[in-house]
Coordinates of C-alpha atoms in Angstrom, one line a residue:
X19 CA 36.3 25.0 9.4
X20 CA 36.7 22.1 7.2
X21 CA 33.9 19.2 6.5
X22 CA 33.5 15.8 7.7
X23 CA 34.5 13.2 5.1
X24 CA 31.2 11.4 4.3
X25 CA 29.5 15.0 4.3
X26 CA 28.7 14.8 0.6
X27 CA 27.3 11.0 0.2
X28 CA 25.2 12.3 3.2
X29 CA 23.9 14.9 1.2
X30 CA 23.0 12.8 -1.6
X31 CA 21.3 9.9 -0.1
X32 CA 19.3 13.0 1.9
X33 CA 18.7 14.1 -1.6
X34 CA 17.8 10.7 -2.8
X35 CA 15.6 10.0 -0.1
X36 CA 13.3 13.8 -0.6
X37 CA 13.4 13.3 -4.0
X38 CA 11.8 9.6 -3.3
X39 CA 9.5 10.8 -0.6
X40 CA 8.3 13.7 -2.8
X41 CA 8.2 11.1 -6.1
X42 CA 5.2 9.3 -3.4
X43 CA 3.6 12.8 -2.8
X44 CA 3.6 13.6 -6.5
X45 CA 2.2 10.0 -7.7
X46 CA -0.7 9.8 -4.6
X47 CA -1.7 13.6 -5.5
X48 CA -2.2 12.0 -9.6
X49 CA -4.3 9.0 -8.3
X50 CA -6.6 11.5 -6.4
X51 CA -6.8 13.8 -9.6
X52 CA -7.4 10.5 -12.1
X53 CA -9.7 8.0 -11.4
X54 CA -8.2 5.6 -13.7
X55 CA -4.9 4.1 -13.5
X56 CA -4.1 4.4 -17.2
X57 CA -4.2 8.0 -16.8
X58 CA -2.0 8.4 -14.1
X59 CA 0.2 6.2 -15.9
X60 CA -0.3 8.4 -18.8
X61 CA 0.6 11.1 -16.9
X62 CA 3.5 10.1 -15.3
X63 CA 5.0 8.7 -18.6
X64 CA 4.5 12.4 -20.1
X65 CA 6.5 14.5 -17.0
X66 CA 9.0 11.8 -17.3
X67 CA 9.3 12.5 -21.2
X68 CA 9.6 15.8 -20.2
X69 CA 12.6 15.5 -17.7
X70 CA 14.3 13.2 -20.1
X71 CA 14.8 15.7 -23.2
X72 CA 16.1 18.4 -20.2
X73 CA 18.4 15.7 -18.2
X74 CA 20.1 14.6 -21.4
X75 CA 22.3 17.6 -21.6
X76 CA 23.1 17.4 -18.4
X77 CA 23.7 13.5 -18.4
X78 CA 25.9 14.4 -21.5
X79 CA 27.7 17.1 -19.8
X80 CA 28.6 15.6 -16.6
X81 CA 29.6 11.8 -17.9
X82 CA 31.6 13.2 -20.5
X83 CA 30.5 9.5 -22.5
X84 CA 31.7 8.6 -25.9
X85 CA 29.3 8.6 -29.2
X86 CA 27.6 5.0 -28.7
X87 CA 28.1 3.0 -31.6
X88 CA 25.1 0.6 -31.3
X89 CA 21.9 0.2 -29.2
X90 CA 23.7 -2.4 -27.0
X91 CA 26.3 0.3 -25.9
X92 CA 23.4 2.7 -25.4
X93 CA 21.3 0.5 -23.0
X94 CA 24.8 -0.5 -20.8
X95 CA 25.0 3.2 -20.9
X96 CA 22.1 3.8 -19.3
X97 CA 22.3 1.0 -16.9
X98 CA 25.3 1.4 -15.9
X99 CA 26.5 5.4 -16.0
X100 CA 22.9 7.2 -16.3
X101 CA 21.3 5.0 -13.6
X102 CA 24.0 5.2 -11.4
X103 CA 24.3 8.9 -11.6
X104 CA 20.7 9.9 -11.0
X105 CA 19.3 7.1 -8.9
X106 CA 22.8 5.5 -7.2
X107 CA 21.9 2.0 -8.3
X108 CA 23.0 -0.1 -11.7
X109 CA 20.4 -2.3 -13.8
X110 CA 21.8 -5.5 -15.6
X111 CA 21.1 -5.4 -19.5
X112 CA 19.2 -8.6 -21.8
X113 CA 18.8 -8.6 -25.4
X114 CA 15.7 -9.6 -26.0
X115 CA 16.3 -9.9 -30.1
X116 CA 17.9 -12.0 -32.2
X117 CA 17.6 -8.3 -34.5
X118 CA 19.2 -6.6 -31.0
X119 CA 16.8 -4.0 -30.7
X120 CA 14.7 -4.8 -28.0
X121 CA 16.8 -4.9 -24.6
X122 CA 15.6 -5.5 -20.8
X123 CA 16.9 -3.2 -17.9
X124 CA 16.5 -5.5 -14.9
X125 CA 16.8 -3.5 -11.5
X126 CA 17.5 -5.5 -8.3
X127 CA 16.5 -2.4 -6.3
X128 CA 14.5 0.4 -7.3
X129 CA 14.9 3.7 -5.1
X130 CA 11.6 5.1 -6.3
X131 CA 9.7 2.6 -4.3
X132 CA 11.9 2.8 -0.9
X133 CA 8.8 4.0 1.0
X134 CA 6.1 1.6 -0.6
X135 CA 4.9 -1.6 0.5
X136 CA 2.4 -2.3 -2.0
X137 CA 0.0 -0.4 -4.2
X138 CA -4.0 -0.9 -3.0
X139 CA -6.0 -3.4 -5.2
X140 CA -8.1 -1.1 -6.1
X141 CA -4.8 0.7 -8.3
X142 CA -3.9 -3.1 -9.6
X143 CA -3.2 -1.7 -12.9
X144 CA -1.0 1.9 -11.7
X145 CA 2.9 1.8 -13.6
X146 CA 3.6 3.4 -10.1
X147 CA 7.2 4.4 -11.4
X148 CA 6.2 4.8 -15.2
X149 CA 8.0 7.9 -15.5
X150 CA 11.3 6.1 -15.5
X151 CA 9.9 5.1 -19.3
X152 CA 9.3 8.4 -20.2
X153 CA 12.8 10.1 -18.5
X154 CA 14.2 6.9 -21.0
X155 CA 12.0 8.0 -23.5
X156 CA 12.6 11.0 -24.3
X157 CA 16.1 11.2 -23.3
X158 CA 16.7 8.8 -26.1
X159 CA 14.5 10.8 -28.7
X160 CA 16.9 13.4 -28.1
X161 CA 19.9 12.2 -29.0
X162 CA 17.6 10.9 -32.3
X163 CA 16.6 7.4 -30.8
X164 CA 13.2 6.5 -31.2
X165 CA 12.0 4.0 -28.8
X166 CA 9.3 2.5 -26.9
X167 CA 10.2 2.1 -23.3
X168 CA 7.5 -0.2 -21.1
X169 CA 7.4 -1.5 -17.6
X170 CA 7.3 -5.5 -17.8
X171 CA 7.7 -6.7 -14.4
X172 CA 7.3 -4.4 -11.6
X173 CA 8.2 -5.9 -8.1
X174 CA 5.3 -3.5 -6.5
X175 CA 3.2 -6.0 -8.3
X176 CA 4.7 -9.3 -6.8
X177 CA 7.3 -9.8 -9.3
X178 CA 10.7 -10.8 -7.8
X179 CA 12.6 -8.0 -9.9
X180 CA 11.8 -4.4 -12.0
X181 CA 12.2 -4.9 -15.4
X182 CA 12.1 -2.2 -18.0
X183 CA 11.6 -2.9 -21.6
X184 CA 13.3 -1.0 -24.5
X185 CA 12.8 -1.3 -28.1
X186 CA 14.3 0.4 -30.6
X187 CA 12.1 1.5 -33.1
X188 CA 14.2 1.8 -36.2
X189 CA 16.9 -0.7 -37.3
X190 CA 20.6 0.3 -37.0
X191 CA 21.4 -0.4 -40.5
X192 CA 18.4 2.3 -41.5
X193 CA 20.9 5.1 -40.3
X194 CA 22.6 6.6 -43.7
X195 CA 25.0 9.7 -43.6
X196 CA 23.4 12.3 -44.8
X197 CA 26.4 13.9 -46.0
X198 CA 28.4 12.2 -48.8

């Protein structure tokens, strides 16, 4: 027997779509276990740390990417291999700094929100897909990039666009070889 063509993509966007559906089961299960936002948000931030120093080997492995040499290359890399890979869309990239440390990651369509219309008023201040920050987070930390990664417009919140917010924590030029 051999398979239809479009077999695999069909896998994947079934994949997509349980992993999105499941993403909503997992982040209405936190709101009834916190009763304030900022823990959820807290929460969701920490398991997303978490997947991000476990999805960097395999990121690594399976893009077979090149060293970046700056932090510039290291955002397009994320928008455009990392985001592609493990959420099927690409994000546009701003630099933010005149020092180019602090970039935006501007996403026309988020996935993770598929299924929601709107989050209740009473959850005004829930980063409903803050553990994007922490899968960027911690990714980063492991391949010795400290950064803070925020949500700064969030289209669940009314704003026309998602917008993620990295900055860089440490200068490039603070690098040294530590061999001479």
């Amino acid at each position: 027997m051999s398979r239809a063509p479009g077999r695999k993509q069909e896998n994947n966007k079934i994949s997509r779509e349980l992993f999105v559906l499941t993403y909503g089961a997992l982040v209405a299960q936190l709101c009834k276990d916190f009763e304030k936002d900022e823990d959820v948000n807290i929460c969701l931030d920490r398991m997303g740390y978490d997947i991000g120093i476990r999805l960097i080997d395999d990121f690594l492995a399976r893009s077979a990417v090149k060293k970046c040499r700056s932090y510039s290359e290291t955002t397009d890399m994320i928008a455009q291999v990392a985001f592609k890979m493990y959420l099927g869309v690409t994000a546009s990239v701003n630099c933010c700094s005149a020092a180019g440390n602090e970039f935006s990651l501007i996403l026309d369509k988020n996935p993770l929100v598929d299924f929601v219309e709107e989050l209740p008023a009473e959850r005004a201040s829930l980063c409903y897909c803050n553990l994007l920050c922490g899968v960027i987070r911690g990714a980063l930390e492991m391949v010795h990039l400290a950064a803070e990664v925020t949500f700064l417009r969030d289209r669940l919140k009314g704003d026309a666009v998602t917008e993620i917010g990295i900055t860089f924590l440490r200068k490039a030029e603070d690098k040294k070889n530590k061999r001479n």
